[in-house]
Amino acid sequence: MSAALEEFCGSVFWNASYLTRPDADLPVCFQQTVLVWVPLGFFWILAPWQLLPMWKSRAKKSSVTKLYIIKQVLATLLMLTAVAELALVFVEDTEQDPLPAVQYTNPSLYIATWLLVLLIHDARRFCLRRDSGILFCFWTLSLLCGILPFQSLLRRALQAPISDVPRFVLFFISYGLQLLLFLVSGFSDIAPETKEITKKNPEVTASFLSSITFEWYTSMVFKGYRKPLEIEDIWELKGKDKTQAIYTVLEKNMKTAVRKAQAELEKRKRKKRCREGDPDHGNNMSKAQSQDILVLEEKQLKRKKKGDKGDSGPRKDFPRGWLVKTLCKTFWQNLLLSVAFKLVHDGLVFVSPQLLKLLIAFVSDEESFAWQGYLYAILLFLTALIQSLCLQQYFSLCFQLGINVRASLIAAIYKKALTMSSATRKESTVGETVNLMSADAQRFMDTANFIHQLWSSPLQITLSIVFLWGELGPSVLAGIAVMMLLIPINGFLVAKAKTIQVRNMKNKDERMKIMSEILNGIKVSLASFAVYMLVDENNILDAQKAFTAISLFNVLRFPMAMLPLVLSSLVQTNVSTARLERYLGREDLDTSAIHHNPIAGSAVRFSEATFAWEQDGNAAIRDVTLDIAPGSLVAVVGAVGSGKSSLVSAILGEMENIKGHINIQGSLAYVPQQAWIQNATLKDNILFGSELDEARYQQVIKACALLPDLELLPAGDQTEIGEKGINLSGGQKQRVSLARAVYSNADIYVLDDPLSAVDAHVGKYLFEHVLGPKGLLQKKTRILVTHSISFLPQVNNIVVLVAGAVSEHGSYSTLLANRGAFAQFLNLYGSQEEDASEKNTTAVALAGDEEQGDEDIEPCVEEGPDDVVTMTLKRNASIRQRELSRSLSKSSTNSWKKAQEEPPKKLKGQQLIEKEAVETGKVKFSMYLRYLHAVGLWYSFWVAMGYVGQYVAFVGTNLWLSAWTDDAQHYLNQTYPTEQRDLRIGVFGALGVSQALFLLFATILSARGAMRASRVMHQQLLSNILRVPMSFFDTTPTGRIVNRFAKDIFTIDETIPMSFRSWLSCFMAIISTLLMISLATPFFALIIIPLSIFYYFVLRFYVSTSRQLRRLDSVTRSPIYSHFGETVSGLSVIRAFGHQERFLQQNESTMDINQKSVYSWIVSNRWLAIRLEFIGSLVVFFSALLAVISKGTLEGGIVGLSVSSALNVTQTLNWLVRTSSELETNIVAVERVHEYTKVKNEAPWVTEKHPPHGWPSKGEIQFVDYKVRYRPELELVLQGITCDIGSTEKVGVVGRTGAGKSSLTNCLFRVLEAAGGTIIIDGVDIATIGLHDLRQNLTIIPQDPVLFTGTLRMNLDPFDQYTDEEVWKALELAHLKTYVQDLPEGLLHLVSEAGENLSVGQRQLVCLARALLRKAKILILDEATAAVDLETDHLIQTTIRSEFADCTVLTIAHRLHTIMDSNRVMVLQAGRIVEYDSPEELLKKHGVFSAMAKDAGITNIETTVL
């Protein structure tokens, strides 16, 4: 080979003697061939791919930029030098003997290469990133290879006159041009047309150099340093990283994988059936039996972690093992790339110890040449540099994988929630599902970050052992044995920690941290060195061996520590995988029973439809055959629990079909029984994603009686509605919900009792203007579930349900004539009112007719009494408010146009949910102190001392080792004295052990301190949140409060203690390393100064940006969960309207906002790491360089110590910044918790002054000029109320929605504190006693029934104060006894979240039973009978009358019947009492009350049956 090359060059190719002299050089032939062909070979293999965009790209070429022209000019000049060189050869060739072939081939190769470069520059104009990475690498390689000929030409020129001037000049010109091209290609080349894209995300156009060093991110870091970053400042994600793009791929892969897995599942089930031999196993037990079995199984389950459970077990089998495959298939490119980077990095990790070995040999050897030392120093630097570039690219890819996995999983969970069947929905509460999003998806993200350690750790461990064997021979096994011994101990502790974690999550990681730190603390090297010395007399520990071994052991430490962590994290991910697979593999909603075939003359047709809530549950609707004509109004009536809501759910496709089907033609709109309101403006709630058509919008608002409400709301229809509609009254919510449906302009309206929550006259108004024969919806098909009889005469068809089956249906007159169940029902409740209301309706209908003609006229008083209240309310709404709302709602069109031009000014009270406070700027030092106080100051002090002790021992160990290795020089040709040997080993061992002990001491103390801190802070937070006033919960979304308890307390529990410890440990490690290097080479101290200044600035810049990004991450994360919770609770509405797509998109955009802040944070970490590792590489370089310079004066041992410490410093520098920023970020949790411990409390629960025993004995209530407002900045809701309520008096409270009825009850319980005046109960001013004393002695049956997850008995008697007999008695009085007796578990029946598994009416009855048990002297009924049919209503009233005869009862009523027999009636209007007297007197007066009564069809007191 070399002979052929020598002929090719015409000179010697290789001669080793060239290198064994002080002025070493390489032979010319080697320079002309190898050094030229290596870069060209690299280029020609990879470059042609760069031309692909020319043919492939659909885009048009971007325009020419200055940078592009400069590149092309330089490349052309390079080509000209190559041409000149070739010409030169031909000229010389004619003059003399033939020149060697190399003179022809090299210039020709270069001409072709530069041509290709020109082409590539042009081809890159098709791409967004116009800069080519391969070209950049080629320039780098070419310049590096060119350095050798460069220096040898220079040296020759300096020694003797230049023989070949033209070639000499051409070489330097060419080298200079290449250098320029290298520099130019470092800049990003941005075409004018991509400027906009670059503004949104500079990453897409960044040059190769800028990408690998993350230079494009620098501007963001500066921005973050100058001002706290806002979400608007953060750059957009790349198209391929957007949630939608990722999820599309995942979904495609997921579908195929799940299908396969389901086939597997079927196989498993078949096998199981065959094994058990009973095809119907588990379904032939009665429900009660299977329940018992469940209980038993759960007990066994607790005993043995996982046994094979039968199908009747609590969890059904599910498709398994598809999730991880799907994720790998989706993200395979990322995985492959990161494997490549990791391999290069892992390889280079082992080069450094070998170079260190050579360097120590160089220092110890008197004869060696200086150039060798410099070469080693430079090589150490380069290895470190490339290593860090690869590592950062690898990390960047891993973290991107992490966030992309999380995003795609969250998207999948969200999509699943939208398509889930109702049976599936029952299996998991909203909380559990949100948990899948937050905890499990997050866990996948964490695992993805380190997944490659699974193969990388074993690889690194194997390589370390191989190299160590080379150094120390079999003695290595001693050290490895110690490590191996520690691994099972480690493993045992991990397993232990695992079980503890299952029991309580608090101490879980503490154990693992302690033991892995001890593992690192006991210097493994001790074992190996001792054995090495003891095995054989002739083994002497010299510096080369010792420090190479130590740096290898250092390499070994990281994978050994990582492996158990990765494994334990995999165990956790395994649990998450199962949970996600179970959730995502569940049944989707099966809407196959809902057909959409065109059938003439039928809008909705039931054909023998039987539906159940669960696939094998009892049918809730049986054999319903019904035909509903287009444009008809059909009423559905029946007792509580007769299946009215189930019928509605069946139409919406929310139930499991057992047989038959339903045919629906046209689009649906749905108004649920309990209004679902989004956290958005009132207008957005009504538009619900449709385009705004102003005229129709105004018409709808007017028809739904929302105009008066808009006048009362602080910002009209721009008022923000809180979570779950918290700042609207029940009636307002219902009307907004109705308006949403009406605005959607669908064909078929399904209305589930929308009139139950509004007052009678409002209900009437809504019926007239919206639902009835003359309403807005007169041409539409309407299916109305209702309890109110007064509207029945005006409907086309009535369907009567009994126990899920249609008992009869037909028109009102037909059913009356049939004398069936319906007729009796009517006779009971409706005989007299009918006439009254019938006369009334005709009158109103006529008036309505006239009104239709002219839309803009406000309904006027003459039109009939239905609007009196509305009118008076309007008159009383204060003038100021009227002016305000005029500008907002009357000329809404103008204001809308204007609003588009100018941003609206926020009005007082318009914003309800305050923006979450994002703390900005530096975390206050007081927060650290507050945390340390919570830990305990003594604890803190001793922990710090422990760490100091550990590092003192550490430095001692290393210095001792350095002295020990120098013995090899001192006892060069003598035998090594045994006592010397034993002393060295003994002290070394003692120092190692003391290190471990110090660490153990510090860690145990800090673990105890951390637990103490966590307990203290949680206690403070909890006790404060339980005491804050209600208005706080109005303005603070629950998600935000839960977040404080979950995320922030978790941070204080687990992350802060670890951050504190690792910070201390890093800080000490760096100080000790720098100290050791400075001891070896004192000049190093000078270099520390500039480096640390640079370090400090990078740190300051980075920390402020990073901290803000972390805050943005947590702030943008809550909306994901809030939006999800909102979606799940409004699922049936979203599905009914068919808005799944819109909600999916909204979720994706919410996700992307969070993703971009997390991505930005990841990049900021890489930006920092690259810069710090560069500092680290410089430290290595200078410590090596200084060692080379001061060669003669240094011992091998101290050089080894200095450079091996320097090699370790890079990682530690990185960790210091990471931990200090993490600490700063995490301490924010203390800040956030502290913020909520400082929220102003409501009054104390118990005060010095206790009410007398048995208070209130009489139950007399006096209001004295009582005023109240919801929040300080709002108007008064009650404007000075004065009245007396006697003992055992029954008082009804009436008034239009928003008149202040519910506020009155809130005041009695002091949920709202007085703005003036007092309330006196039995002579005690309620403002003077503790809240507990007050609230325990009053009873309320609230408007929205409140139930908790737990047993029925727990709901009735939470404190176990009553016997079972008493509980059953209460149930009997509440008419629930038969229902509960029929339940398989009776009183132990589990109530699901918020009582979902009881109908609304039943929930109301449970609350009644609860009140009956407590039997306080004062009872408050808040619209308690709104969701109950008349029959049950009647029963409740009777019960209340008999059971609470000796109590004072305040009833807030919507139905006037319920209060006609009260002793007195209080009529409220706009927060004042306008009338207060007995019902008889009020009816005579012809005031507000009598007008309302007339509306409800009550003319005189005797006519009411009730």
Tab-separated table of C-alpha atoms in Angstrom, residues 1150-1392:
chain	number	residue	atom	x	y	z
A	1150	THR	CA	-54.204	25.243	25.301
A	1151	MET	CA	-51.692	22.397	25.171
A	1152	ASP	CA	-49.493	24.191	22.648
A	1153	ILE	CA	-49.280	27.259	24.854
A	1154	ASN	CA	-48.033	25.074	27.685
A	1155	GLN	CA	-45.785	23.062	25.367
A	1156	LYS	CA	-44.039	26.156	24.072
A	1157	SER	CA	-43.184	27.354	27.551
A	1158	VAL	CA	-41.852	23.914	28.514
A	1159	TYR	CA	-39.923	23.627	25.247
A	1160	SER	CA	-38.448	27.050	25.795
A	1161	TRP	CA	-37.394	25.992	29.260
A	1162	ILE	CA	-35.720	22.848	27.924
A	1163	VAL	CA	-33.773	24.869	25.359
A	1164	SER	CA	-32.759	27.382	28.001
A	1165	ASN	CA	-31.235	24.519	29.983
A	1166	ARG	CA	-29.308	23.304	26.964
A	1167	TRP	CA	-28.196	26.850	26.153
A	1168	LEU	CA	-26.775	27.079	29.624
A	1169	ALA	CA	-25.256	23.598	29.711
A	1170	ILE	CA	-23.321	24.095	26.476
A	1171	ARG	CA	-21.852	27.347	27.794
A	1172	LEU	CA	-20.957	25.878	31.165
A	1173	GLU	CA	-19.441	22.749	29.699
A	1174	PHE	CA	-17.327	25.042	27.581
A	1175	ILE	CA	-16.036	26.609	30.803
A	1176	GLY	CA	-15.479	23.091	32.115
A	1177	SER	CA	-13.507	22.161	28.994
A	1178	LEU	CA	-11.387	25.286	29.472
A	1179	VAL	CA	-10.689	24.304	33.084
A	1180	VAL	CA	-9.504	20.896	31.860
A	1181	PHE	CA	-7.425	22.496	29.110
A	1182	PHE	CA	-5.706	24.987	31.404
A	1183	SER	CA	-5.029	22.495	34.164
A	1184	ALA	CA	-3.419	20.207	31.568
A	1185	LEU	CA	-1.588	23.077	29.866
A	1186	LEU	CA	-0.183	24.425	33.127
A	1187	ALA	CA	0.934	20.909	34.023
A	1188	VAL	CA	2.763	20.671	30.671
A	1189	ILE	CA	4.370	24.107	31.081
A	1190	SER	CA	5.635	23.459	34.601
A	1191	LYS	CA	6.725	19.944	33.702
A	1192	GLY	CA	10.026	19.730	35.536
A	1193	THR	CA	8.766	20.933	38.916
A	1194	LEU	CA	5.738	18.626	39.341
A	1195	GLU	CA	5.266	15.097	40.621
A	1196	GLY	CA	3.081	12.747	38.567
A	1197	GLY	CA	0.703	12.318	41.495
A	1198	ILE	CA	-0.283	15.940	41.827
A	1199	VAL	CA	-0.779	16.346	38.046
A	1200	GLY	CA	-3.016	13.298	38.035
A	1201	LEU	CA	-4.994	14.751	40.913
A	1202	SER	CA	-5.350	18.144	39.260
A	1203	VAL	CA	-6.442	16.927	35.813
A	1204	SER	CA	-8.708	14.130	37.058
A	1205	SER	CA	-10.458	16.648	39.337
A	1206	ALA	CA	-10.792	19.027	36.391
A	1207	LEU	CA	-12.355	16.286	34.257
A	1208	ASN	CA	-14.964	15.901	36.936
A	1209	VAL	CA	-15.659	19.604	37.365
A	1210	THR	CA	-17.690	20.065	34.165
A	1211	GLN	CA	-20.571	17.989	35.396
A	1212	THR	CA	-20.483	19.597	38.796
A	1213	LEU	CA	-20.488	23.146	37.387
A	1214	ASN	CA	-23.510	22.196	35.376
A	1215	TRP	CA	-25.263	20.756	38.374
A	1216	LEU	CA	-24.570	23.808	40.492
A	1217	VAL	CA	-26.421	26.086	38.113
A	1218	ARG	CA	-29.102	23.517	37.586
A	1219	THR	CA	-29.632	23.059	41.310
A	1220	SER	CA	-29.490	26.757	42.149
A	1221	SER	CA	-32.069	27.550	39.485
A	1222	GLU	CA	-34.117	24.540	40.520
A	1223	LEU	CA	-33.943	25.649	44.099
A	1224	GLU	CA	-35.038	29.150	43.114
A	1225	THR	CA	-37.828	27.738	41.004
A	1226	ASN	CA	-39.009	25.307	43.616
A	1227	ILE	CA	-38.851	27.739	46.477
A	1228	VAL	CA	-41.655	29.492	44.573
A	1229	ALA	CA	-43.837	26.733	45.985
A	1230	VAL	CA	-43.129	28.059	49.471
A	1231	GLU	CA	-44.037	31.487	48.162
A	1232	ARG	CA	-47.309	30.242	46.643
A	1233	VAL	CA	-48.303	28.283	49.736
A	1234	HIS	CA	-47.406	31.264	51.853
A	1235	GLU	CA	-49.610	33.474	49.685
A	1236	TYR	CA	-52.604	31.288	50.545
A	1237	THR	CA	-51.763	31.140	54.229
A	1238	LYS	CA	-52.070	34.913	54.234
A	1239	VAL	CA	-55.524	35.126	52.612
A	1240	LYS	CA	-57.883	37.038	54.867
A	1241	ASN	CA	-59.945	34.634	56.974
A	1242	GLU	CA	-63.624	34.661	57.680
A	1243	ALA	CA	-64.599	35.176	61.279
A	1244	PRO	CA	-63.181	32.698	63.833
A	1245	TRP	CA	-64.960	29.354	64.178
A	1246	VAL	CA	-65.208	29.597	67.917
A	1247	THR	CA	-64.977	32.792	69.957
A	1248	GLU	CA	-64.785	33.614	73.657
A	1249	LYS	CA	-68.499	34.294	73.593
A	1250	HIS	CA	-70.533	31.087	73.306
A	1251	PRO	CA	-74.287	31.210	72.804
A	1252	PRO	CA	-76.306	29.875	75.786
A	1253	HIS	CA	-76.809	26.109	75.996
A	1254	GLY	CA	-79.674	24.883	73.794
A	1255	TRP	CA	-79.644	28.083	71.752
A	1256	PRO	CA	-81.728	28.915	69.680
A	1257	SER	CA	-84.551	27.650	71.907
A	1258	LYS	CA	-87.330	29.802	70.425
A	1259	GLY	CA	-86.103	30.523	66.914
A	1260	GLU	CA	-86.902	34.226	66.698
A	1261	ILE	CA	-85.017	36.127	63.997
A	1262	GLN	CA	-84.664	39.916	63.751
A	1263	PHE	CA	-83.070	41.780	60.878
A	1264	VAL	CA	-82.069	45.338	61.811
A	1265	ASP	CA	-81.251	47.583	58.824
A	1266	TYR	CA	-79.199	44.744	57.348
A	1267	LYS	CA	-76.969	45.464	54.346
A	1268	VAL	CA	-74.643	43.135	52.481
A	1269	ARG	CA	-72.486	42.971	49.350
A	1270	TYR	CA	-70.675	40.059	47.718
A	1271	ARG	CA	-67.283	41.683	47.305
A	1272	PRO	CA	-65.989	45.065	48.474
A	1273	GLU	CA	-65.940	46.528	44.953
A	1274	LEU	CA	-69.541	45.554	44.122
A	1275	GLU	CA	-72.928	47.161	44.785
A	1276	LEU	CA	-75.052	46.221	47.814
A	1277	VAL	CA	-77.202	43.126	47.258
A	1278	LEU	CA	-79.403	43.679	50.302
A	1279	GLN	CA	-80.055	47.330	50.866
A	1280	GLY	CA	-81.029	47.709	54.493
A	1281	ILE	CA	-83.539	45.021	55.468
A	1282	THR	CA	-85.525	45.326	58.671
A	1283	CYS	CA	-88.067	42.718	59.813
A	1284	ASP	CA	-88.985	40.347	62.655
A	1285	ILE	CA	-89.719	36.655	62.313
A	1286	GLY	CA	-91.497	35.186	65.315
A	1287	SER	CA	-90.845	31.864	66.994
A	1288	THR	CA	-92.058	28.826	64.973
A	1289	GLU	CA	-93.339	31.162	62.282
A	1290	LYS	CA	-93.364	29.924	58.686
A	1291	VAL	CA	-92.177	32.638	56.310
A	1292	GLY	CA	-92.048	32.458	52.530
A	1293	VAL	CA	-89.553	34.603	50.636
A	1294	VAL	CA	-90.328	35.459	47.026
A	1295	GLY	CA	-88.952	37.743	44.359
A	1296	ARG	CA	-87.588	37.695	40.873
A	1297	THR	CA	-84.241	36.046	40.178
A	1298	GLY	CA	-81.458	38.217	41.516
A	1299	ALA	CA	-83.698	40.027	43.988
A	1300	GLY	CA	-81.464	38.813	46.817
A	1301	LYS	CA	-83.372	35.767	48.078
A	1302	SER	CA	-80.380	33.429	48.223
A	1303	SER	CA	-78.207	36.216	49.626
A	1304	LEU	CA	-80.589	36.336	52.574
A	1305	THR	CA	-79.808	32.719	53.506
A	1306	ASN	CA	-76.098	33.322	53.016
A	1307	CYS	CA	-76.324	36.101	55.558
A	1308	LEU	CA	-77.967	33.914	58.185
A	1309	PHE	CA	-75.034	31.517	57.948
A	1310	ARG	CA	-72.610	34.447	57.757
A	1311	VAL	CA	-71.240	33.176	54.460
A	1312	LEU	CA	-71.516	36.852	53.620
A	1313	GLU	CA	-70.579	39.259	56.371
A	1314	ALA	CA	-72.715	42.328	56.974
A	1315	ALA	CA	-71.876	45.611	55.309
A	1316	GLY	CA	-74.088	47.248	57.927
A	1317	GLY	CA	-76.844	46.368	60.418
A	1318	THR	CA	-77.284	43.192	62.473
A	1319	ILE	CA	-79.170	39.903	62.617
A	1320	ILE	CA	-80.359	38.795	66.049
A	1321	ILE	CA	-81.464	35.228	66.749
A	1322	ASP	CA	-83.062	34.614	70.158
A	1323	GLY	CA	-81.446	37.733	71.533
A	1324	VAL	CA	-77.927	36.838	70.354
A	1325	ASP	CA	-76.287	39.045	67.732
A	1326	ILE	CA	-74.980	36.403	65.331
A	1327	ALA	CA	-71.952	38.535	64.453
A	1328	THR	CA	-70.582	38.088	67.971
A	1329	ILE	CA	-70.410	34.291	68.187
A	1330	GLY	CA	-68.144	31.782	66.463
A	1331	LEU	CA	-69.152	30.482	63.057
A	1332	HIS	CA	-69.293	26.867	64.201
A	1333	ASP	CA	-71.632	27.724	67.043
A	1334	LEU	CA	-73.850	29.558	64.589
A	1335	ARG	CA	-73.843	27.101	61.710
A	1336	GLN	CA	-74.288	23.970	63.797
A	1337	ASN	CA	-77.564	25.307	65.093
A	1338	LEU	CA	-79.218	26.188	61.799
A	1339	THR	CA	-80.255	23.753	59.096
A	1340	ILE	CA	-80.425	24.438	55.376
A	1341	ILE	CA	-81.761	22.464	52.442
A	1342	PRO	CA	-79.776	24.129	49.666
A	1343	GLN	CA	-80.738	25.027	46.114
A	1344	ASP	CA	-78.145	22.711	44.598
A	1345	PRO	CA	-78.174	19.526	46.649
A	1346	VAL	CA	-74.689	18.842	48.000
A	1347	LEU	CA	-73.585	15.218	48.305
A	1348	PHE	CA	-70.160	13.710	48.864
A	1349	THR	CA	-68.477	10.607	47.526
A	1350	GLY	CA	-69.004	7.933	50.166
A	1351	THR	CA	-71.811	5.839	51.567
A	1352	LEU	CA	-75.357	7.063	51.783
A	1353	ARG	CA	-75.202	6.841	55.566
A	1354	MET	CA	-72.084	9.018	55.637
A	1355	ASN	CA	-73.959	11.597	53.588
A	1356	LEU	CA	-76.870	11.628	55.997
A	1357	ASP	CA	-74.902	11.531	59.212
A	1358	PRO	CA	-71.280	12.490	58.608
A	1359	PHE	CA	-70.294	12.538	62.292
A	1360	ASP	CA	-72.033	9.298	63.282
A	1361	GLN	CA	-74.207	11.041	65.855
A	1362	TYR	CA	-77.407	9.085	65.220
A	1363	THR	CA	-78.508	5.450	65.415
A	1364	ASP	CA	-79.565	3.439	62.392
A	1365	GLU	CA	-83.196	3.589	63.555
A	1366	GLU	CA	-83.119	7.372	63.539
A	1367	VAL	CA	-81.575	7.383	60.078
A	1368	TRP	CA	-84.229	5.028	58.687
A	1369	LYS	CA	-86.923	7.152	60.313
A	1370	ALA	CA	-85.558	10.245	58.563
A	1371	LEU	CA	-85.449	8.388	55.242
A	1372	GLU	CA	-89.035	7.299	55.705
A	1373	LEU	CA	-90.143	10.871	56.337
A	1374	ALA	CA	-88.191	11.972	53.255
A	1375	HIS	CA	-89.986	9.286	51.171
A	1376	LEU	CA	-86.722	7.561	50.358
A	1377	LYS	CA	-87.155	4.491	52.547
A	1378	THR	CA	-88.488	2.179	49.844
A	1379	TYR	CA	-85.855	3.323	47.378
A	1380	VAL	CA	-83.015	2.696	49.834
A	1381	GLN	CA	-84.431	-0.655	50.925
A	1382	ASP	CA	-84.384	-1.785	47.302
A	1383	LEU	CA	-80.716	-0.959	46.937
A	1384	PRO	CA	-78.537	-4.059	47.335
A	1385	GLU	CA	-76.293	-2.354	49.892
A	1386	GLY	CA	-78.985	-0.332	51.625
A	1387	LEU	CA	-77.501	2.457	53.720
A	1388	LEU	CA	-74.019	1.502	52.568
A	1389	HIS	CA	-74.899	2.330	48.976
A	1390	LEU	CA	-71.969	4.216	47.488
A	1391	VAL	CA	-72.821	7.701	46.290
A	1392	SER	CA	-70.634	8.645	43.334
